[in-house]
Coordinates of C-alpha atoms in Angstrom, one line a residue:
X17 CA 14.6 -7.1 -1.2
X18 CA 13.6 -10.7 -1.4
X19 CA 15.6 -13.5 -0.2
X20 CA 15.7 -17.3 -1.5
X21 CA 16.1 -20.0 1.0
X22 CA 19.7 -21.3 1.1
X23 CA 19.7 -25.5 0.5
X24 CA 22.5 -28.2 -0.2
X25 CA 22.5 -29.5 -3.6
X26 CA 24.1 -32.5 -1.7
X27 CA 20.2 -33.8 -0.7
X28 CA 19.3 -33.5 -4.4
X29 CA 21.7 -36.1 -5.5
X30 CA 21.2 -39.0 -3.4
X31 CA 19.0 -42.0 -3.8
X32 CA 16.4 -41.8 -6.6
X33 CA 17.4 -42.4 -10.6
X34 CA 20.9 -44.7 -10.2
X35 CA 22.1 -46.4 -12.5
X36 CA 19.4 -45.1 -15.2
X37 CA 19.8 -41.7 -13.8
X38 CA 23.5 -41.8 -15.0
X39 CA 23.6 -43.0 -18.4
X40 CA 21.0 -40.4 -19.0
X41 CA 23.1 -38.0 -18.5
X42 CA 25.8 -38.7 -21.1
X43 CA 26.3 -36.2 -23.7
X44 CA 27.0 -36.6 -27.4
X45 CA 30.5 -37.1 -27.0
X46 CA 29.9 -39.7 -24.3
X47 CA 27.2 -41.6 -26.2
X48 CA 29.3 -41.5 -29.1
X49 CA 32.4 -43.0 -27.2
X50 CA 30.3 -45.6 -26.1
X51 CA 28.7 -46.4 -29.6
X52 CA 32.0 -46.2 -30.5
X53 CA 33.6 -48.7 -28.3
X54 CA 30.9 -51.4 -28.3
X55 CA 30.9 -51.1 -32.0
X56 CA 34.7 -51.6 -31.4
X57 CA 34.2 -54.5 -29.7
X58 CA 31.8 -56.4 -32.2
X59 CA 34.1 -56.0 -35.1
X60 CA 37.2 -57.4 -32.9
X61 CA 35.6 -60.4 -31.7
X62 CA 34.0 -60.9 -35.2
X63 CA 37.6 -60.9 -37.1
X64 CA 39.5 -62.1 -34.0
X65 CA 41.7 -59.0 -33.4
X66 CA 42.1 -58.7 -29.9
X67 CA 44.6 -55.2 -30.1
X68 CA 40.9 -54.0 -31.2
X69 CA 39.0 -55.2 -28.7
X70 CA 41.3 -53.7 -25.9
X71 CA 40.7 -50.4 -27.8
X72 CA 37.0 -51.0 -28.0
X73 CA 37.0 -51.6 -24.3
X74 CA 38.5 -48.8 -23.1
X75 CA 36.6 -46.4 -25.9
X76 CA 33.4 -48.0 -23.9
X77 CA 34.6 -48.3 -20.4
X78 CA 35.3 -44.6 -20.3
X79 CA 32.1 -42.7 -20.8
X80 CA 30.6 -44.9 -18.4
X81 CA 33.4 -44.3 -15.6
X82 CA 32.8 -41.1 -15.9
X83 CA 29.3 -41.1 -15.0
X84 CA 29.7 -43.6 -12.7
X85 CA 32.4 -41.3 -10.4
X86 CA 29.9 -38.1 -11.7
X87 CA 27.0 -39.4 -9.8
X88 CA 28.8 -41.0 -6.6
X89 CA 30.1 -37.3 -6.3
X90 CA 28.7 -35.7 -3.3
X91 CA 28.5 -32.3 -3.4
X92 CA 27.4 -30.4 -0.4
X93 CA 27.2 -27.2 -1.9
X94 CA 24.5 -24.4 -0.9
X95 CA 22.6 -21.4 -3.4
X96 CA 20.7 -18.6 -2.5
X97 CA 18.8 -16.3 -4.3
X98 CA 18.4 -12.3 -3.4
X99 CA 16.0 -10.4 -5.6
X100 CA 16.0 -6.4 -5.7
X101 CA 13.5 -4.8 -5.9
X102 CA 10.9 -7.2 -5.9
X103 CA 8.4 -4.9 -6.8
X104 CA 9.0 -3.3 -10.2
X105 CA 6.8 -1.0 -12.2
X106 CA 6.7 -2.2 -16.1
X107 CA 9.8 -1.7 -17.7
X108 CA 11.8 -1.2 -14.9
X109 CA 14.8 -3.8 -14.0
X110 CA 15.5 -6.0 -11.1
X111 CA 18.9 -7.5 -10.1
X112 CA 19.3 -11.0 -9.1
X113 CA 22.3 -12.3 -7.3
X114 CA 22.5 -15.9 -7.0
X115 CA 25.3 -17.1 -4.5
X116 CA 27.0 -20.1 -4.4
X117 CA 28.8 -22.0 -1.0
X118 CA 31.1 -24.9 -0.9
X119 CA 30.0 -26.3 2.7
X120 CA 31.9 -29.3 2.0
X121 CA 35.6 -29.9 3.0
X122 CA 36.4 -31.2 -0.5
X123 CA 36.7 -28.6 -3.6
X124 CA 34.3 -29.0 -6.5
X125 CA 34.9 -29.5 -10.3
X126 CA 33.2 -27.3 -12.6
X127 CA 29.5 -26.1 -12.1
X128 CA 27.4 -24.6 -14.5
X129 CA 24.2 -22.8 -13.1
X130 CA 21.1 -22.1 -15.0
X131 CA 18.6 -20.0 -13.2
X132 CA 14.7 -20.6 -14.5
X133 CA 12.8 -17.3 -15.5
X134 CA 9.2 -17.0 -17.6
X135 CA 10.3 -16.2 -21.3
X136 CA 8.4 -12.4 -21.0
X137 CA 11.4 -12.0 -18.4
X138 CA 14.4 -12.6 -21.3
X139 CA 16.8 -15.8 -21.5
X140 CA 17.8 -18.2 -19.4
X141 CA 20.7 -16.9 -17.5
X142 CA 23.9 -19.5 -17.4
X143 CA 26.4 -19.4 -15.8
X144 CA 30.1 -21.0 -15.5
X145 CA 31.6 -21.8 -12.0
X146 CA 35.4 -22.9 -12.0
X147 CA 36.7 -25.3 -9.3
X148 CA 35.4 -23.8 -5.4
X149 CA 37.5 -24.3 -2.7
X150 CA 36.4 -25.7 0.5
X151 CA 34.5 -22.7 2.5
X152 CA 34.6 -20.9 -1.0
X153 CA 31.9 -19.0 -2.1
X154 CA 31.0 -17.3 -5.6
X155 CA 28.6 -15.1 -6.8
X156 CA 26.8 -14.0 -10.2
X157 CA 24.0 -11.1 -10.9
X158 CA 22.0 -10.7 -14.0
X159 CA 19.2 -8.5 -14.5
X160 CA 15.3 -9.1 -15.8
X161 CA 12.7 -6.7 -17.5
X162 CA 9.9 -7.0 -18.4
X163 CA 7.2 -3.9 -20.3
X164 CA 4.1 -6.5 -19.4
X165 CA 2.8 -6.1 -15.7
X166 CA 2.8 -9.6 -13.8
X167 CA 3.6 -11.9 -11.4
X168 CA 6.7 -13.9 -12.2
X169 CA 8.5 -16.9 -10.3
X170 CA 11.8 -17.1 -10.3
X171 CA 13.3 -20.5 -10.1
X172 CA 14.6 -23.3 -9.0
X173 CA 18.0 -23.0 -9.6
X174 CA 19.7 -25.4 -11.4
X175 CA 23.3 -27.2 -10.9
X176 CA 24.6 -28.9 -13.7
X177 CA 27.4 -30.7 -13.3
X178 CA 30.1 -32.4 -15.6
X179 CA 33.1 -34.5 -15.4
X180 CA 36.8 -33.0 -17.3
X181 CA 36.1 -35.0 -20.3
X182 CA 32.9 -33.7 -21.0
X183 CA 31.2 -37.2 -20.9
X184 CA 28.2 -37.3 -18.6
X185 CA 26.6 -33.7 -17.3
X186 CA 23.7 -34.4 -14.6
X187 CA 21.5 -31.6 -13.3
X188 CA 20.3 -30.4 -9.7
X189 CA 17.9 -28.4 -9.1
X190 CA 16.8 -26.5 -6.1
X191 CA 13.3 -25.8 -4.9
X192 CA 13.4 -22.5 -4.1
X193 CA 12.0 -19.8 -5.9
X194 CA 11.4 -15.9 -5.6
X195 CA 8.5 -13.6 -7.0
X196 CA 9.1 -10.7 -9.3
X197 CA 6.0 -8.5 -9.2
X198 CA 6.0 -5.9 -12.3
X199 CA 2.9 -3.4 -11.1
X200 CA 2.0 -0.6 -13.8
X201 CA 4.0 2.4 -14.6
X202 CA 2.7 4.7 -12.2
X203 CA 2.6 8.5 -13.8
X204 CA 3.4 11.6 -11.5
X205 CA 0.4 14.0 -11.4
X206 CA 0.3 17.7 -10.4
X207 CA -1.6 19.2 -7.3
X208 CA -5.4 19.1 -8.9
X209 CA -8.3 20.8 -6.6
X210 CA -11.8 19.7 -8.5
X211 CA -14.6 21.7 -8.1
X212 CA -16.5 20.9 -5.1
X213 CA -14.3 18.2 -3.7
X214 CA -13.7 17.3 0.3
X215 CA -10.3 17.4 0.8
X216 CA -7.8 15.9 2.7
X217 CA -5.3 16.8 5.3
X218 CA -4.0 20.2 5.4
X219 CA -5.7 23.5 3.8
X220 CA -9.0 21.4 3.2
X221 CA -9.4 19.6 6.5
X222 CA -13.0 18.9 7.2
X223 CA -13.5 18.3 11.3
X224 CA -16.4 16.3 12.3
X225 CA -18.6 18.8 14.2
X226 CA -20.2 17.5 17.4
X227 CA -23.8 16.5 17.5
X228 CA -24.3 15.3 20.4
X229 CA -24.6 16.9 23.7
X230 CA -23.0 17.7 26.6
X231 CA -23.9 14.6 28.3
X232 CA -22.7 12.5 25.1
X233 CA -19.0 13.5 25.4
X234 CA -16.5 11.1 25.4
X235 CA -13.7 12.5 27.9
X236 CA -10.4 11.5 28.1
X237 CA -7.6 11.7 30.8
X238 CA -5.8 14.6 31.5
X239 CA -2.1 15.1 29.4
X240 CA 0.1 17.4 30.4
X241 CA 0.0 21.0 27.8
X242 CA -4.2 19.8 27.7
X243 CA -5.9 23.3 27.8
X244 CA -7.7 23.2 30.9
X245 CA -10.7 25.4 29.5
X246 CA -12.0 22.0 27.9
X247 CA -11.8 20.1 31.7
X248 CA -14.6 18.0 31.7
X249 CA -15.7 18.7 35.7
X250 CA -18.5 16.1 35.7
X251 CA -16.3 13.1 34.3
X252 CA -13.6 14.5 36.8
X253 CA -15.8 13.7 39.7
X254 CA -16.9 10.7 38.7
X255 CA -13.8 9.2 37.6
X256 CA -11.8 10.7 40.6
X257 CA -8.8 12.2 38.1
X258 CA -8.9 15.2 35.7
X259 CA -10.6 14.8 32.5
X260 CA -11.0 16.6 29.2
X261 CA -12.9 16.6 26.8
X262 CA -12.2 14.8 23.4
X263 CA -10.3 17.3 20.2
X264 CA -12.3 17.4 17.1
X265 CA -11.3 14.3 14.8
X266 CA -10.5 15.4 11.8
X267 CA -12.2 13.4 8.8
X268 CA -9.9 12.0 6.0
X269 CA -12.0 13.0 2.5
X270 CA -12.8 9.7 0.7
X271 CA -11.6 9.0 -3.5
X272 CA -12.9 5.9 -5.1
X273 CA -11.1 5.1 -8.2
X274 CA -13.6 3.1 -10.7
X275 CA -11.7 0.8 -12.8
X276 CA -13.7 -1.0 -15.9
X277 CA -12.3 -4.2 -16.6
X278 CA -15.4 -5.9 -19.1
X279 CA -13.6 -7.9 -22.0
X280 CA -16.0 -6.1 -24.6
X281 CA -15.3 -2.8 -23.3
X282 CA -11.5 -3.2 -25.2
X283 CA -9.9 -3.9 -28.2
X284 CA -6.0 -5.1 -28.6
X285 CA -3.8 -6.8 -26.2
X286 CA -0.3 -5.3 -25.5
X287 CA 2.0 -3.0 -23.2
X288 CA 0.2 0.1 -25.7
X289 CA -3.3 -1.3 -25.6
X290 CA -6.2 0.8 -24.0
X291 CA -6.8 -1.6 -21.2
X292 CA -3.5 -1.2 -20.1
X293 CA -3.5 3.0 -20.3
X294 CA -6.8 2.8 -17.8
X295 CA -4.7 -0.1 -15.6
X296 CA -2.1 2.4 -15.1
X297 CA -4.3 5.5 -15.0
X298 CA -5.8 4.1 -12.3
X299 CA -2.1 2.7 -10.4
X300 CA -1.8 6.5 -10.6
X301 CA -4.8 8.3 -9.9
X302 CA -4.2 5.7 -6.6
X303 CA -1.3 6.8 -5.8
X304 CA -1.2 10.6 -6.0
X305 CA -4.8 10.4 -3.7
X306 CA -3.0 8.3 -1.1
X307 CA 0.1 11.0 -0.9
X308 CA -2.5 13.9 -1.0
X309 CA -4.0 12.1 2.4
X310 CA -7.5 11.1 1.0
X311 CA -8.7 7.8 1.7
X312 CA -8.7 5.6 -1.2
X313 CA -10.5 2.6 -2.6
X314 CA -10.2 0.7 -5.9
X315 CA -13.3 -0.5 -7.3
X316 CA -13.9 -3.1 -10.4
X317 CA -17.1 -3.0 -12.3
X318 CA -17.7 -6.4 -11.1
X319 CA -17.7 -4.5 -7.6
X320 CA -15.2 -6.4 -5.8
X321 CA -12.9 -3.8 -3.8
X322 CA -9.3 -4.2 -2.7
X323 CA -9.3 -5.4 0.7
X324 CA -7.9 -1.9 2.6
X325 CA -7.8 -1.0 6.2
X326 CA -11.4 0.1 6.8
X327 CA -14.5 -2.6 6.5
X328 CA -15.5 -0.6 3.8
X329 CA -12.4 -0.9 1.9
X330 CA -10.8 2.8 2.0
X331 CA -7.4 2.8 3.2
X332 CA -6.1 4.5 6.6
X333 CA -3.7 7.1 6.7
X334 CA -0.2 6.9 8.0
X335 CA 2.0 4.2 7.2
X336 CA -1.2 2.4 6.5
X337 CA -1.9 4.4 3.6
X338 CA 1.8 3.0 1.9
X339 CA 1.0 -1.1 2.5
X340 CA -2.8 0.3 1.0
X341 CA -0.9 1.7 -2.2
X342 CA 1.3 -1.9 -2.1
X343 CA -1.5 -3.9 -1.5
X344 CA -4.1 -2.3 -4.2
X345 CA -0.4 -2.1 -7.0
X346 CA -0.3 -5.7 -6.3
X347 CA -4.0 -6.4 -7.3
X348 CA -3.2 -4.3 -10.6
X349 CA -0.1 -5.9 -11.6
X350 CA -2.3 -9.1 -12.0
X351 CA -5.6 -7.5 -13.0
X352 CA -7.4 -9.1 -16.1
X353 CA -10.4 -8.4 -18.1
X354 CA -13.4 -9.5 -17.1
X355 CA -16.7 -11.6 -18.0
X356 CA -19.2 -9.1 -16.8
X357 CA -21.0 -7.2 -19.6
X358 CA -22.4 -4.1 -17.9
X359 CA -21.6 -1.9 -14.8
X360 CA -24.8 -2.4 -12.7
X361 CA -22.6 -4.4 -9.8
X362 CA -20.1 -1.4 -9.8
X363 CA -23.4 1.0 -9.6
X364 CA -24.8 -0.9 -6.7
X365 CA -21.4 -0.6 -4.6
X366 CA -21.0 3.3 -5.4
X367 CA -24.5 3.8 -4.3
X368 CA -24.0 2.4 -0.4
X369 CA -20.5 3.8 -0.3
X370 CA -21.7 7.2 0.6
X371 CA -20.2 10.7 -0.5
X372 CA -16.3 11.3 -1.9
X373 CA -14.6 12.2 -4.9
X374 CA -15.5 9.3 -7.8
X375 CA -12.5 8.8 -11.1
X376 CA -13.6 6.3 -13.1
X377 CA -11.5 4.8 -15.8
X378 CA -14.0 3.4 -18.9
X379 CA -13.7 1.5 -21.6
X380 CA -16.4 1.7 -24.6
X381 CA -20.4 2.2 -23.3
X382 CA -23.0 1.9 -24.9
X383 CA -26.4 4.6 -24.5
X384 CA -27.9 2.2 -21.4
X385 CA -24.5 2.4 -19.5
X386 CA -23.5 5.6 -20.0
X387 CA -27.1 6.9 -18.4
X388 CA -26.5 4.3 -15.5
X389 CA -22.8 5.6 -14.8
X390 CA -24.4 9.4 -15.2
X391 CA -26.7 8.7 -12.4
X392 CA -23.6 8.3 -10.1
X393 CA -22.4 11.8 -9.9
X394 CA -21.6 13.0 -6.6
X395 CA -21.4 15.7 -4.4
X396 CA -18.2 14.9 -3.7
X397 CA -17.1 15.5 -7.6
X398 CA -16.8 13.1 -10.8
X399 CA -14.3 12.9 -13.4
X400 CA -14.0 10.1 -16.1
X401 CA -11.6 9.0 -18.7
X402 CA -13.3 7.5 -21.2
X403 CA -11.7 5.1 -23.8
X404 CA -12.7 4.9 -27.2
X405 CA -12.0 1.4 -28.3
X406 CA -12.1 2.4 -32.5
X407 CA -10.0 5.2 -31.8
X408 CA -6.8 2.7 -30.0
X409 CA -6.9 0.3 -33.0
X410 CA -7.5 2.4 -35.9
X411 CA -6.3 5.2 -37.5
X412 CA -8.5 8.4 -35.9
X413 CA -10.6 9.9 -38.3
X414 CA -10.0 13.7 -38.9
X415 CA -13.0 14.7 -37.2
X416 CA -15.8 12.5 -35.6
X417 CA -18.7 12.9 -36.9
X418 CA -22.1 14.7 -34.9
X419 CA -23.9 11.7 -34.1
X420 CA -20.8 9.8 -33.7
X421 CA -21.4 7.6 -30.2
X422 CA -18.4 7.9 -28.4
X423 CA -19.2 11.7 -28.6
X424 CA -22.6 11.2 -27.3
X425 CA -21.9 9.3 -24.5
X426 CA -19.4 12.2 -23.3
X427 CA -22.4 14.8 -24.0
X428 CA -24.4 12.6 -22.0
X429 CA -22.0 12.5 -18.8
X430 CA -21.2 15.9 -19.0
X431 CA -24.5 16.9 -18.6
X432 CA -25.2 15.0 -15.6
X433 CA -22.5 16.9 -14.2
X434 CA -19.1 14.9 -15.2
X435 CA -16.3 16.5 -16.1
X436 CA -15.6 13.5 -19.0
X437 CA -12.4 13.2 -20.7
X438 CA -12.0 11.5 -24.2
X439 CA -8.8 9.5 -24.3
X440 CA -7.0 9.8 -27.3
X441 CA -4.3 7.0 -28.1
X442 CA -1.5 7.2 -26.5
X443 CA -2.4 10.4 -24.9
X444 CA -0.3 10.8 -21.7
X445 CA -1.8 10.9 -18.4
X446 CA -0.9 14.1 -16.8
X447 CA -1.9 16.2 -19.8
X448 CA -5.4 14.6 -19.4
X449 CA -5.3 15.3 -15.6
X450 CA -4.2 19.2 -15.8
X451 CA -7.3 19.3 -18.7
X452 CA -9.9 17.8 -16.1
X453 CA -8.6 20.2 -13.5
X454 CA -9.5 23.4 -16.0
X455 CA -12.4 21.8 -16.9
X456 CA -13.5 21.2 -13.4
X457 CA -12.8 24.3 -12.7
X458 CA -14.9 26.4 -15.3
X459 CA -17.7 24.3 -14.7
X460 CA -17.6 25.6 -11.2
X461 CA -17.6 28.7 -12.1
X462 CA -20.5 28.5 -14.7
X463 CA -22.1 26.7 -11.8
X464 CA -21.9 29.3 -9.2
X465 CA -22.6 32.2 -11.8
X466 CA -26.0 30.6 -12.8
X467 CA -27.0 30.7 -8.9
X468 CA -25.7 34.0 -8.3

């Protein structure tokens, strides 16, 4: 929940604009009153009527009292703004409540409020306050969507205010403002155990064997329910108090999510364009690693990482491993295409970050890429979605032809050992996810039949 700072509208309306700041603010009516009465005037002291210039006068006089008592009005009234959520996945709604306090010891006349939001966000919402007592407060919600991911300010808020007769209006605005953040949809994805992958926590647990001797240990100090077969005697001397010896650490197994962002790589624009399917492909490949305990990276092919815990970018476990998922959701919801024309900087990162499981969301390669991205399979297992940009904005032929090159490119990675997915349009995620886990899998098993 995001809160907007609380201010008087009071300080808004003091010293600047005056006299010009005033007339300005007349409506129709009152310009028209005025145009009225002045014209009045003019024709009385041109045929000598005086009855008509009285009613000129007063047809004049009053548009202009009324601004003048509208903007000698002092207000002290305070708004605040409460956002919730303000995080949002893409078509998802947030609730704004704006309130409204009357900190003065006089009541108010009638406020209109007008709340500023980005147009992808819907109207302007407007609002109608009757008089507020003194100590009074009011409040008013409305809601905002939006299907396009984004970063979207909220604010200022805006007090209009007019006088009974509906002659002058004159607007305050706060300076406030909140943040809506609209991160990708984020798709649920079943349990998936890829062929030769290090697992995380739990059945798969890797512990980091020790290789050093017994001079090299690291002891610790004694904790009550510590088994005393793993006493350390010779630390325990020296130190003076029992010592034992360090447990195993377990080692977190280590997912790097490849995200191709290259302008050329994608065709179309839109909440049903391909870039956007790999954007949230990869908000949810993200997310299910991070709850399966894996350490987790997001990679660019311009090979920038999302800052995460580690130096190295992978994020920590615990409740480290939930501001990770926030943090790298955040750098999606704002994510854009790219300049870069090729994925060697991506290639280049992959290669120093050691071993781990490697999903990689492309967009269209041509024969040079697709070898370079082939030469990155890993131990640790390799899966890719690969996006077709013909097939997202045209009709799919029946059939692709042999030597089509989307095809060959998946022949290509599949025979350096990627399991390759082609992404159809539209194709939902968790289909394409349960495919790659029975693909994985056979390809194990053809694996280990040719040893054996």
């Amino acid at each position: 929940m995001s809160a907007g700072g609380t201010e008087r509208a009071a300080a808004e309306q003091g010293e600047a604009g005056g006299v010009r700041t005033a007339l300005a603010g007349l409506t129709t009516r009152g310009r028209s009153f005025l145009a009225a009465g002045i014209a009045a005037a003019i024709c009385a002291y041109v045929l000598g009527q005086s009855d008509l210039l009285r009613v000129g006068l007063l047809l004049a006089a009053l548009p202009l009292i009324c601004a003048a008592v509208l903007y000698r009005t002092r207000y002290r009234v305070s708004g605040t703004r409460r956002l919730s959520p303000a995080r949002v996945p893409a078509g998802g709604e947030a609730r704004v409540l704006l309130r409204m306090d009357n900190v003065s010891r006089l009541p108010t006349g009638l406020l209109m409020l007008q709340d500023r939001v980005p147009y992808v966000l819907g109207p302007r919402p407007r609002f109608v306050l009757d008089r507020v007592e003194p100590g009074g407060r009011r409040e008013v919600s409305y809601r905002v969507r939006s299907d396009l991911r984004g970063r979207y300010p909220l604010g200022p808020l805006q007090l209009r205010l007019t006088d009974p007769f509906g002659m002058c209006e004159l607007t305050r605005s706060f300076s406030a403002f909140d943040t809506l953040t609209v991160i990708p949809r984020v798709t649920p994805l079943d349990p998936a155990r890829f062929g030769g992958e290090a697992r995380g926590y739990g059945e798969g647990r890797q512990r980091a064997l020790a290789l050093a001797g017994e001079d090299d240990v690291i002891p610790r100090g004694y904790r009550y329910g510590d088994d005393l077969r793993r006493v350390h005697w010779r630390s325990t001397a020296r130190y003076g108090e029992l010592m034992v010896r360090r447990e195993e650490q377990p080692r977190r197994a280590r997912c790097t999510v490849l995200l191709d962002t290259r302008g050329g790589a994608y065709e179309g624009a839109g909440p049903d364009s391909a870039f956007e399917w790999a954007v949230a492909g990869a908000a949810s490949v993200l997310v299910h690693m991070l709850e399966r305990g894996f350490a987790v990276r997001l990679l660019t092919d311009t090979g920038s990482v999302v800052p995460g815990e580690s130096a190295d970018g992978f994020s920590a476990g615990g409740q480290e491993a939930a501001d990770a998922a926030g943090l790298m959701l955040d750098a999606l919801a704002v994510i854009d295409h790219s300049d870069g024309e090729d994925l060697s900087r991506a290639c280049e990162a992959l290669r120093d970050g050691g071993e781990g499981l490697l999903i990689a969301f492309l967009g269209d390669l041509d024969e040079e890429q697709a070898g370079t991205v082939a030469q990155l399979n890993r131990r640790g297992g390799a899966l890719a979605f690969v996006l077709d940009p013909d097939t997202w904005t045209r009709e799919p032929a029946a059939a692709p032809p042999p030597d089509d090159p989307h095809t060959a490119r998946l022949r290509l990675l599949r025979e350096a050992g990627w399991t390759a997915l082609d992404v159809p349009r539209g194709a939902p995620l968790d289909e394409l996810w349960r495919r790659a886990d029975r693909d994985r899998a056979g390809l194990a098993a053809m694996t280990g039949e040719a040893r054996g």
